[in-house]
Amino acid sequence: MAFDVQFELATAETEGQFRRMLRENPLAGSINVLLTREPDAFQAAAISGDVYELMLAFQKEPRRLLGGGARFELDAFINGEVSRLGYLGELRVEGGLRQRRRMLLDAYRAMRERHDKGRVPFYITTIISDNTSTRRLLEAGLADMPTYQPVETLVTLSIPARQAARIRPSRMPVEECSPDEISDVAARLESTGRQFQFHPVWTADVLRSGDRCRGIEASDYLVVRDQDRGIQGACCLWDQRAFKQTIVAGYSGQLKRLRPLFNMTAPLLRRPRLPSPGQTIESAFLSHLSLDADDEESLLALVRQAARKARSRGIDYVMVGLAKRNPLCSMLERRFSCHRYESMIYMVYWEDGSEIASTIDARIAHPEVAIL
């Protein structure tokens, strides 16, 4: 069925409808999750870029919400240089994408208009790997849609805080940062960021920003130092529960049938149980991760201390997102009994971004999953 659709940017009067759309439309996969943005969608959006636009699609008569999406811009490292990068996210369509294919095409035409007014050559986005129907649709190259070019697999690990807090203490002491040390953390993140694709540029001003780094105190940054007192590794325990939430909406396929059996055997296998539908996952992100690729000792020391802080706040899981080919990813999976889910990172571009997109080199992708 075709609709007469009107696209508009969310305002203070309509952002509540954007939040309702997120509450009622889970991301499909073997685990269906709701990524909600209570109590204010703009607060949550501001961490994802210095430019953010939330778009809503309304049926005109009678007026009702049909879907929406979001567009962000931020500074990131591309081929080792600071560049402008876009991110597309929060794509939801009432009834599913296939049922609203015509509306989806209209939405991308509207998004193209916003793109033409912006300052980014291309975007990245992530789609859960086993959401095959959505991936096939977006990769189909339909008229008026941008190109969706797969880049590589992003693995998001949910590490049980209880387990991580109990690992053997490292010989390397982990310290909390003071406000005066934020510039040192920013310098370490810049050094790391140039080695990766799509790594955000975390300047000292951005790290201190109450919008871009909402909810982070200086003491949430954890560091290990070398003998010269330089920062050898760093991370942040970013608790976003005050403005972003993750809720299990349900399970599908084989996992739905096997979940009761899995949960019975999980303690024996030292695996965390799969949450019940409707349960909010009490989690925080292990973000702003900066380490040498072979520094397992610093990695485990940071995870242990972050998990201890998380436990003191009633947080059950610390979550981290890493490209599958990042050596730190295999280190974490080897040491912890994690829940994991895979997403595909895509570059998304219209014809004006195709030339720049073709120049992207083989550096490992490292978008910050905490702001996606």
PDB file of C-alpha atoms in Angstrom, residues 108-363:
ATOM      1  CA  TYR A 108      16.575   8.060   1.161  1.00  0.00           C
ATOM      2  CA  ARG A 109      15.557  10.800  -1.240  1.00  0.00           C
ATOM      3  CA  ALA A 110      14.833  12.995   1.778  1.00  0.00           C
ATOM      4  CA  MET A 111      18.110  11.931   3.406  1.00  0.00           C
ATOM      5  CA  ARG A 112      19.957  12.850   0.215  1.00  0.00           C
ATOM      6  CA  GLU A 113      18.640  16.394   0.549  1.00  0.00           C
ATOM      7  CA  ARG A 114      20.086  16.573   4.061  1.00  0.00           C
ATOM      8  CA  HIS A 115      23.343  15.091   2.793  1.00  0.00           C
ATOM      9  CA  ASP A 116      23.674  17.762   0.114  1.00  0.00           C
ATOM     10  CA  LYS A 117      23.488  20.432   2.831  1.00  0.00           C
ATOM     11  CA  GLY A 118      26.099  18.692   4.988  1.00  0.00           C
ATOM     12  CA  ARG A 119      29.892  18.414   4.946  1.00  0.00           C
ATOM     13  CA  VAL A 120      30.664  14.698   4.743  1.00  0.00           C
ATOM     14  CA  PRO A 121      31.656  12.717   1.625  1.00  0.00           C
ATOM     15  CA  PHE A 122      30.304   9.394   2.897  1.00  0.00           C
ATOM     16  CA  TYR A 123      28.815   7.631   5.904  1.00  0.00           C
ATOM     17  CA  ILE A 124      29.275   4.469   7.873  1.00  0.00           C
ATOM     18  CA  THR A 125      26.535   2.378   9.398  1.00  0.00           C
ATOM     19  CA  THR A 126      26.259  -1.028  11.037  1.00  0.00           C
ATOM     20  CA  ILE A 127      23.669  -3.756  10.516  1.00  0.00           C
ATOM     21  CA  ILE A 128      23.415  -6.917  12.600  1.00  0.00           C
ATOM     22  CA  SER A 129      24.980  -9.672  10.505  1.00  0.00           C
ATOM     23  CA  ASP A 130      22.144 -12.176  10.815  1.00  0.00           C
ATOM     24  CA  ASN A 131      19.542  -9.583   9.811  1.00  0.00           C
ATOM     25  CA  THR A 132      19.866 -10.951   6.305  1.00  0.00           C
ATOM     26  CA  SER A 133      16.615  -9.573   4.880  1.00  0.00           C
ATOM     27  CA  THR A 134      17.561  -5.976   5.684  1.00  0.00           C
ATOM     28  CA  ARG A 135      21.099  -6.460   4.396  1.00  0.00           C
ATOM     29  CA  ARG A 136      19.881  -7.921   1.105  1.00  0.00           C
ATOM     30  CA  LEU A 137      17.467  -5.027   0.621  1.00  0.00           C
ATOM     31  CA  LEU A 138      20.027  -2.319   1.345  1.00  0.00           C
ATOM     32  CA  GLU A 139      22.700  -3.984  -0.801  1.00  0.00           C
ATOM     33  CA  ALA A 140      20.318  -4.417  -3.740  1.00  0.00           C
ATOM     34  CA  GLY A 141      21.234  -1.110  -5.377  1.00  0.00           C
ATOM     35  CA  LEU A 142      17.661   0.108  -5.776  1.00  0.00           C
ATOM     36  CA  ALA A 143      17.102   3.359  -7.617  1.00  0.00           C
ATOM     37  CA  ASP A 144      17.713   6.549  -5.601  1.00  0.00           C
ATOM     38  CA  MET A 145      19.345   4.619  -2.767  1.00  0.00           C
ATOM     39  CA  PRO A 146      22.997   5.145  -1.855  1.00  0.00           C
ATOM     40  CA  THR A 147      25.561   2.403  -2.282  1.00  0.00           C
ATOM     41  CA  TYR A 148      25.972   0.110   0.736  1.00  0.00           C
ATOM     42  CA  GLN A 149      29.525  -1.261   0.559  1.00  0.00           C
ATOM     43  CA  PRO A 150      30.469  -3.897   3.186  1.00  0.00           C
ATOM     44  CA  VAL A 151      33.743  -3.084   4.957  1.00  0.00           C
ATOM     45  CA  GLU A 152      34.311  -5.637   7.710  1.00  0.00           C
ATOM     46  CA  THR A 153      32.713  -7.384  10.671  1.00  0.00           C
ATOM     47  CA  LEU A 154      32.311  -5.584  13.979  1.00  0.00           C
ATOM     48  CA  VAL A 155      32.090  -7.843  17.042  1.00  0.00           C
ATOM     49  CA  THR A 156      30.335  -6.499  20.129  1.00  0.00           C
ATOM     50  CA  LEU A 157      31.257  -8.416  23.261  1.00  0.00           C
ATOM     51  CA  SER A 158      29.219  -8.344  26.476  1.00  0.00           C
ATOM     52  CA  ILE A 159      31.649  -9.333  29.222  1.00  0.00           C
ATOM     53  CA  PRO A 160      30.124 -10.388  32.569  1.00  0.00           C
ATOM     54  CA  ALA A 161      31.361  -7.831  35.082  1.00  0.00           C
ATOM     55  CA  ARG A 162      31.349 -10.381  37.900  1.00  0.00           C
ATOM     56  CA  GLN A 163      33.681 -12.698  35.999  1.00  0.00           C
ATOM     57  CA  ALA A 164      36.001  -9.953  34.771  1.00  0.00           C
ATOM     58  CA  ALA A 165      36.321  -8.409  38.226  1.00  0.00           C
ATOM     59  CA  ARG A 166      37.640 -11.708  39.588  1.00  0.00           C
ATOM     60  CA  ILE A 167      40.524 -12.272  37.211  1.00  0.00           C
ATOM     61  CA  ARG A 168      43.989 -12.328  38.749  1.00  0.00           C
ATOM     62  CA  PRO A 169      45.296  -8.810  39.406  1.00  0.00           C
ATOM     63  CA  SER A 170      47.928  -7.573  36.996  1.00  0.00           C
ATOM     64  CA  ARG A 171      51.368  -6.407  38.017  1.00  0.00           C
ATOM     65  CA  MET A 172      50.473  -3.202  36.206  1.00  0.00           C
ATOM     66  CA  PRO A 173      48.590  -0.720  38.390  1.00  0.00           C
ATOM     67  CA  VAL A 174      45.497   0.915  36.918  1.00  0.00           C
ATOM     68  CA  GLU A 175      44.796   4.508  37.879  1.00  0.00           C
ATOM     69  CA  GLU A 176      41.765   6.747  37.602  1.00  0.00           C
ATOM     70  CA  CYS A 177      42.366  10.022  35.797  1.00  0.00           C
ATOM     71  CA  SER A 178      42.152  13.443  37.346  1.00  0.00           C
ATOM     72  CA  PRO A 179      40.637  16.369  35.399  1.00  0.00           C
ATOM     73  CA  ASP A 180      44.160  17.662  34.704  1.00  0.00           C
ATOM     74  CA  GLU A 181      45.084  14.430  32.903  1.00  0.00           C
ATOM     75  CA  ILE A 182      42.330  14.512  30.258  1.00  0.00           C
ATOM     76  CA  SER A 183      44.715  16.101  27.743  1.00  0.00           C
ATOM     77  CA  ASP A 184      47.106  13.160  28.209  1.00  0.00           C
ATOM     78  CA  VAL A 185      44.285  10.715  27.478  1.00  0.00           C
ATOM     79  CA  ALA A 186      43.362  12.700  24.360  1.00  0.00           C
ATOM     80  CA  ALA A 187      46.967  12.563  23.138  1.00  0.00           C
ATOM     81  CA  ARG A 188      47.051   8.782  23.603  1.00  0.00           C
ATOM     82  CA  LEU A 189      43.744   8.418  21.742  1.00  0.00           C
ATOM     83  CA  GLU A 190      45.055  10.497  18.857  1.00  0.00           C
ATOM     84  CA  SER A 191      48.100   8.237  18.556  1.00  0.00           C
ATOM     85  CA  THR A 192      45.869   5.179  18.460  1.00  0.00           C
ATOM     86  CA  GLY A 193      43.225   6.698  16.239  1.00  0.00           C
ATOM     87  CA  ARG A 194      45.518   7.358  13.301  1.00  0.00           C
ATOM     88  CA  GLN A 195      46.205   3.634  13.051  1.00  0.00           C
ATOM     89  CA  PHE A 196      42.532   2.812  12.397  1.00  0.00           C
ATOM     90  CA  GLN A 197      39.757   3.707   9.997  1.00  0.00           C
ATOM     91  CA  PHE A 198      36.723   5.638  11.260  1.00  0.00           C
ATOM     92  CA  HIS A 199      38.178   6.128  14.766  1.00  0.00           C
ATOM     93  CA  PRO A 200      36.599   9.272  16.303  1.00  0.00           C
ATOM     94  CA  VAL A 201      38.840  12.242  17.003  1.00  0.00           C
ATOM     95  CA  TRP A 202      38.721  12.600  20.786  1.00  0.00           C
ATOM     96  CA  THR A 203      40.287  15.995  21.511  1.00  0.00           C
ATOM     97  CA  ALA A 204      40.557  17.180  25.108  1.00  0.00           C
ATOM     98  CA  ASP A 205      37.655  19.562  24.466  1.00  0.00           C
ATOM     99  CA  VAL A 206      35.484  16.724  23.174  1.00  0.00           C
ATOM    100  CA  LEU A 207      36.385  14.514  26.154  1.00  0.00           C
ATOM    101  CA  ARG A 208      35.325  17.343  28.476  1.00  0.00           C
ATOM    102  CA  SER A 209      32.111  18.037  26.554  1.00  0.00           C
ATOM    103  CA  GLY A 210      28.906  17.435  28.481  1.00  0.00           C
ATOM    104  CA  ASP A 211      27.136  16.730  25.180  1.00  0.00           C
ATOM    105  CA  ARG A 212      29.606  14.531  23.277  1.00  0.00           C
ATOM    106  CA  CYS A 213      30.754  12.634  26.400  1.00  0.00           C
ATOM    107  CA  ARG A 214      27.592  12.887  28.459  1.00  0.00           C
ATOM    108  CA  GLY A 215      27.751  11.118  31.800  1.00  0.00           C
ATOM    109  CA  ILE A 216      31.527  10.683  31.887  1.00  0.00           C
ATOM    110  CA  GLU A 217      33.571  11.962  34.819  1.00  0.00           C
ATOM    111  CA  ALA A 218      37.351  12.260  34.704  1.00  0.00           C
ATOM    112  CA  SER A 219      37.605   9.327  37.126  1.00  0.00           C
ATOM    113  CA  ASP A 220      35.797   7.096  34.605  1.00  0.00           C
ATOM    114  CA  TYR A 221      38.932   7.171  32.453  1.00  0.00           C
ATOM    115  CA  LEU A 222      41.339   4.420  33.478  1.00  0.00           C
ATOM    116  CA  VAL A 223      45.003   4.312  32.488  1.00  0.00           C
ATOM    117  CA  VAL A 224      48.092   2.165  32.840  1.00  0.00           C
ATOM    118  CA  ARG A 225      51.471   3.865  32.552  1.00  0.00           C
ATOM    119  CA  ASP A 226      54.976   2.860  31.538  1.00  0.00           C
ATOM    120  CA  GLN A 227      58.062   3.570  33.630  1.00  0.00           C
ATOM    121  CA  ASP A 228      58.368   7.052  32.181  1.00  0.00           C
ATOM    122  CA  ARG A 229      54.832   7.852  33.399  1.00  0.00           C
ATOM    123  CA  GLY A 230      53.515   7.997  29.887  1.00  0.00           C
ATOM    124  CA  ILE A 231      50.107   6.435  29.233  1.00  0.00           C
ATOM    125  CA  GLN A 232      50.585   2.908  27.910  1.00  0.00           C
ATOM    126  CA  GLY A 233      46.886   2.050  27.747  1.00  0.00           C
ATOM    127  CA  ALA A 234      43.576   3.715  28.442  1.00  0.00           C
ATOM    128  CA  CYS A 235      39.842   3.096  28.433  1.00  0.00           C
ATOM    129  CA  CYS A 236      36.664   4.564  29.851  1.00  0.00           C
ATOM    130  CA  LEU A 237      33.759   2.980  31.701  1.00  0.00           C
ATOM    131  CA  TRP A 238      30.889   4.828  30.010  1.00  0.00           C
ATOM    132  CA  ASP A 239      27.590   4.288  31.816  1.00  0.00           C
ATOM    133  CA  GLN A 240      24.877   5.530  29.429  1.00  0.00           C
ATOM    134  CA  ARG A 241      21.847   4.099  31.207  1.00  0.00           C
ATOM    135  CA  ALA A 242      20.565   7.581  32.080  1.00  0.00           C
ATOM    136  CA  PHE A 243      19.920   8.339  28.398  1.00  0.00           C
ATOM    137  CA  LYS A 244      20.332   5.078  26.376  1.00  0.00           C
ATOM    138  CA  GLN A 245      18.958   1.654  27.243  1.00  0.00           C
ATOM    139  CA  THR A 246      19.140  -1.859  25.786  1.00  0.00           C
ATOM    140  CA  ILE A 247      16.123  -4.128  26.290  1.00  0.00           C
ATOM    141  CA  VAL A 248      15.741  -7.736  25.130  1.00  0.00           C
ATOM    142  CA  ALA A 249      12.582  -7.883  23.021  1.00  0.00           C
ATOM    143  CA  GLY A 250      12.740 -11.618  22.332  1.00  0.00           C
ATOM    144  CA  TYR A 251      14.529 -14.398  20.529  1.00  0.00           C
ATOM    145  CA  SER A 252      14.050 -15.978  17.132  1.00  0.00           C
ATOM    146  CA  GLY A 253      14.908 -19.164  15.323  1.00  0.00           C
ATOM    147  CA  GLN A 254      16.892 -21.874  17.010  1.00  0.00           C
ATOM    148  CA  LEU A 255      17.989 -19.634  19.866  1.00  0.00           C
ATOM    149  CA  LYS A 256      14.381 -19.167  20.960  1.00  0.00           C
ATOM    150  CA  ARG A 257      13.944 -22.932  21.288  1.00  0.00           C
ATOM    151  CA  LEU A 258      17.283 -23.584  22.930  1.00  0.00           C
ATOM    152  CA  ARG A 259      17.392 -20.686  25.402  1.00  0.00           C
ATOM    153  CA  PRO A 260      15.902 -22.638  28.361  1.00  0.00           C
ATOM    154  CA  LEU A 261      18.425 -25.446  27.875  1.00  0.00           C
ATOM    155  CA  PHE A 262      21.254 -22.989  27.389  1.00  0.00           C
ATOM    156  CA  ASN A 263      20.379 -21.179  30.621  1.00  0.00           C
ATOM    157  CA  MET A 264      20.307 -24.470  32.547  1.00  0.00           C
ATOM    158  CA  THR A 265      23.818 -25.360  31.431  1.00  0.00           C
ATOM    159  CA  ALA A 266      25.290 -21.821  31.391  1.00  0.00           C
ATOM    160  CA  PRO A 267      26.622 -21.915  34.990  1.00  0.00           C
ATOM    161  CA  LEU A 268      28.411 -25.206  34.351  1.00  0.00           C
ATOM    162  CA  LEU A 269      29.982 -23.765  31.209  1.00  0.00           C
ATOM    163  CA  ARG A 270      30.828 -20.489  32.965  1.00  0.00           C
ATOM    164  CA  ARG A 271      28.645 -18.631  30.502  1.00  0.00           C
ATOM    165  CA  PRO A 272      26.200 -15.829  31.344  1.00  0.00           C
ATOM    166  CA  ARG A 273      22.503 -16.683  31.034  1.00  0.00           C
ATOM    167  CA  LEU A 274      20.448 -15.218  28.214  1.00  0.00           C
ATOM    168  CA  PRO A 275      18.113 -12.519  29.645  1.00  0.00           C
ATOM    169  CA  SER A 276      14.332 -12.898  29.602  1.00  0.00           C
ATOM    170  CA  PRO A 277      12.275 -10.914  27.053  1.00  0.00           C
ATOM    171  CA  GLY A 278      11.448  -7.498  28.434  1.00  0.00           C
ATOM    172  CA  GLN A 279      14.536  -7.404  30.632  1.00  0.00           C
ATOM    173  CA  THR A 280      16.725  -4.323  30.552  1.00  0.00           C
ATOM    174  CA  ILE A 281      20.381  -5.216  30.245  1.00  0.00           C
ATOM    175  CA  GLU A 282      22.324  -3.405  32.957  1.00  0.00           C
ATOM    176  CA  SER A 283      25.422  -2.624  30.956  1.00  0.00           C
ATOM    177  CA  ALA A 284      28.056   0.019  30.342  1.00  0.00           C
ATOM    178  CA  PHE A 285      30.540   0.475  27.534  1.00  0.00           C
ATOM    179  CA  LEU A 286      34.268  -0.071  27.697  1.00  0.00           C
ATOM    180  CA  SER A 287      34.919   2.856  25.378  1.00  0.00           C
ATOM    181  CA  HIS A 288      37.830   5.091  24.352  1.00  0.00           C
ATOM    182  CA  LEU A 289      40.061   2.021  24.228  1.00  0.00           C
ATOM    183  CA  SER A 290      43.684   2.811  23.399  1.00  0.00           C
ATOM    184  CA  LEU A 291      46.246   0.003  23.482  1.00  0.00           C
ATOM    185  CA  ASP A 292      49.019  -1.533  21.445  1.00  0.00           C
ATOM    186  CA  ALA A 293      47.693  -4.517  19.519  1.00  0.00           C
ATOM    187  CA  ASP A 294      49.838  -7.027  21.446  1.00  0.00           C
ATOM    188  CA  ASP A 295      49.453  -5.553  24.935  1.00  0.00           C
ATOM    189  CA  GLU A 296      47.279  -8.241  26.522  1.00  0.00           C
ATOM    190  CA  GLU A 297      48.526  -7.496  30.032  1.00  0.00           C
ATOM    191  CA  SER A 298      47.342  -3.878  29.936  1.00  0.00           C
ATOM    192  CA  LEU A 299      44.083  -4.916  28.302  1.00  0.00           C
ATOM    193  CA  LEU A 300      43.231  -7.387  31.061  1.00  0.00           C
ATOM    194  CA  ALA A 301      44.264  -4.948  33.766  1.00  0.00           C
ATOM    195  CA  LEU A 302      41.964  -2.268  32.353  1.00  0.00           C
ATOM    196  CA  VAL A 303      39.037  -4.668  31.880  1.00  0.00           C
ATOM    197  CA  ARG A 304      39.414  -5.955  35.433  1.00  0.00           C
ATOM    198  CA  GLN A 305      39.381  -2.475  36.957  1.00  0.00           C
ATOM    199  CA  ALA A 306      36.489  -1.315  34.755  1.00  0.00           C
ATOM    200  CA  ALA A 307      34.515  -4.404  35.775  1.00  0.00           C
ATOM    201  CA  ARG A 308      35.155  -3.689  39.448  1.00  0.00           C
ATOM    202  CA  LYS A 309      33.849  -0.147  39.006  1.00  0.00           C
ATOM    203  CA  ALA A 310      30.870  -1.504  37.071  1.00  0.00           C
ATOM    204  CA  ARG A 311      29.968  -3.974  39.810  1.00  0.00           C
ATOM    205  CA  SER A 312      29.948  -1.166  42.385  1.00  0.00           C
ATOM    206  CA  ARG A 313      27.293   0.603  40.265  1.00  0.00           C
ATOM    207  CA  GLY A 314      25.021  -2.402  39.775  1.00  0.00           C
ATOM    208  CA  ILE A 315      26.186  -2.993  36.194  1.00  0.00           C
ATOM    209  CA  ASP A 316      26.153  -6.613  35.035  1.00  0.00           C
ATOM    210  CA  TYR A 317      28.029  -6.345  31.737  1.00  0.00           C
ATOM    211  CA  VAL A 318      30.785  -4.234  30.225  1.00  0.00           C
ATOM    212  CA  MET A 319      30.472  -4.028  26.446  1.00  0.00           C
ATOM    213  CA  VAL A 320      33.165  -3.384  23.891  1.00  0.00           C
ATOM    214  CA  GLY A 321      33.055  -3.307  20.103  1.00  0.00           C
ATOM    215  CA  LEU A 322      36.071  -4.304  18.006  1.00  0.00           C
ATOM    216  CA  ALA A 323      36.628  -5.313  14.422  1.00  0.00           C
ATOM    217  CA  LYS A 324      36.839  -9.085  14.108  1.00  0.00           C
ATOM    218  CA  ARG A 325      40.419  -8.862  12.806  1.00  0.00           C
ATOM    219  CA  ASN A 326      41.563  -6.623  15.655  1.00  0.00           C
ATOM    220  CA  PRO A 327      43.918  -8.760  17.797  1.00  0.00           C
ATOM    221  CA  LEU A 328      42.381  -7.320  20.976  1.00  0.00           C
ATOM    222  CA  CYS A 329      39.078  -8.973  20.033  1.00  0.00           C
ATOM    223  CA  SER A 330      40.491 -12.498  20.074  1.00  0.00           C
ATOM    224  CA  MET A 331      42.329 -11.759  23.332  1.00  0.00           C
ATOM    225  CA  LEU A 332      39.067 -10.861  25.061  1.00  0.00           C
ATOM    226  CA  GLU A 333      37.154 -13.827  23.645  1.00  0.00           C
ATOM    227  CA  ARG A 334      39.889 -16.169  24.755  1.00  0.00           C
ATOM    228  CA  ARG A 335      39.855 -14.909  28.353  1.00  0.00           C
ATOM    229  CA  PHE A 336      36.161 -14.265  29.031  1.00  0.00           C
ATOM    230  CA  SER A 337      32.839 -16.080  28.607  1.00  0.00           C
ATOM    231  CA  CYS A 338      31.132 -13.370  26.586  1.00  0.00           C
ATOM    232  CA  HIS A 339      27.887 -12.941  24.782  1.00  0.00           C
ATOM    233  CA  ARG A 340      28.837 -11.765  21.294  1.00  0.00           C
ATOM    234  CA  TYR A 341      27.000 -10.477  18.294  1.00  0.00           C
ATOM    235  CA  GLU A 342      28.337  -9.520  14.925  1.00  0.00           C
ATOM    236  CA  SER A 343      27.437  -6.556  12.767  1.00  0.00           C
ATOM    237  CA  MET A 344      28.623  -5.600   9.323  1.00  0.00           C
ATOM    238  CA  ILE A 345      30.211  -2.171   8.967  1.00  0.00           C
ATOM    239  CA  TYR A 346      29.159  -0.510   5.729  1.00  0.00           C
ATOM    240  CA  MET A 347      30.352   2.544   3.886  1.00  0.00           C
ATOM    241  CA  VAL A 348      27.303   4.357   2.524  1.00  0.00           C
ATOM    242  CA  TYR A 349      27.631   6.928  -0.217  1.00  0.00           C
ATOM    243  CA  TRP A 350      25.928   8.594  -3.142  1.00  0.00           C
ATOM    244  CA  GLU A 351      27.761   9.247  -6.401  1.00  0.00           C
ATOM    245  CA  ASP A 352      29.520  12.333  -5.001  1.00  0.00           C
ATOM    246  CA  GLY A 353      31.299  10.157  -2.414  1.00  0.00           C
ATOM    247  CA  SER A 354      32.259   7.198  -4.576  1.00  0.00           C
ATOM    248  CA  GLU A 355      35.721   8.491  -5.520  1.00  0.00           C
ATOM    249  CA  ILE A 356      36.756   9.153  -1.895  1.00  0.00           C
ATOM    250  CA  ALA A 357      35.252   5.860  -0.727  1.00  0.00           C
ATOM    251  CA  SER A 358      37.434   4.046  -3.260  1.00  0.00           C
ATOM    252  CA  THR A 359      40.596   5.419  -1.607  1.00  0.00           C
ATOM    253  CA  ILE A 360      39.990   3.843   1.830  1.00  0.00           C
ATOM    254  CA  ASP A 361      43.042   1.771   2.725  1.00  0.00           C
ATOM    255  CA  ALA A 362      43.293  -1.543   4.566  1.00  0.00           C
ATOM    256  CA  ARG A 363      43.589  -0.225   8.139  1.00  0.00           C
TER     257      ARG A 363
END
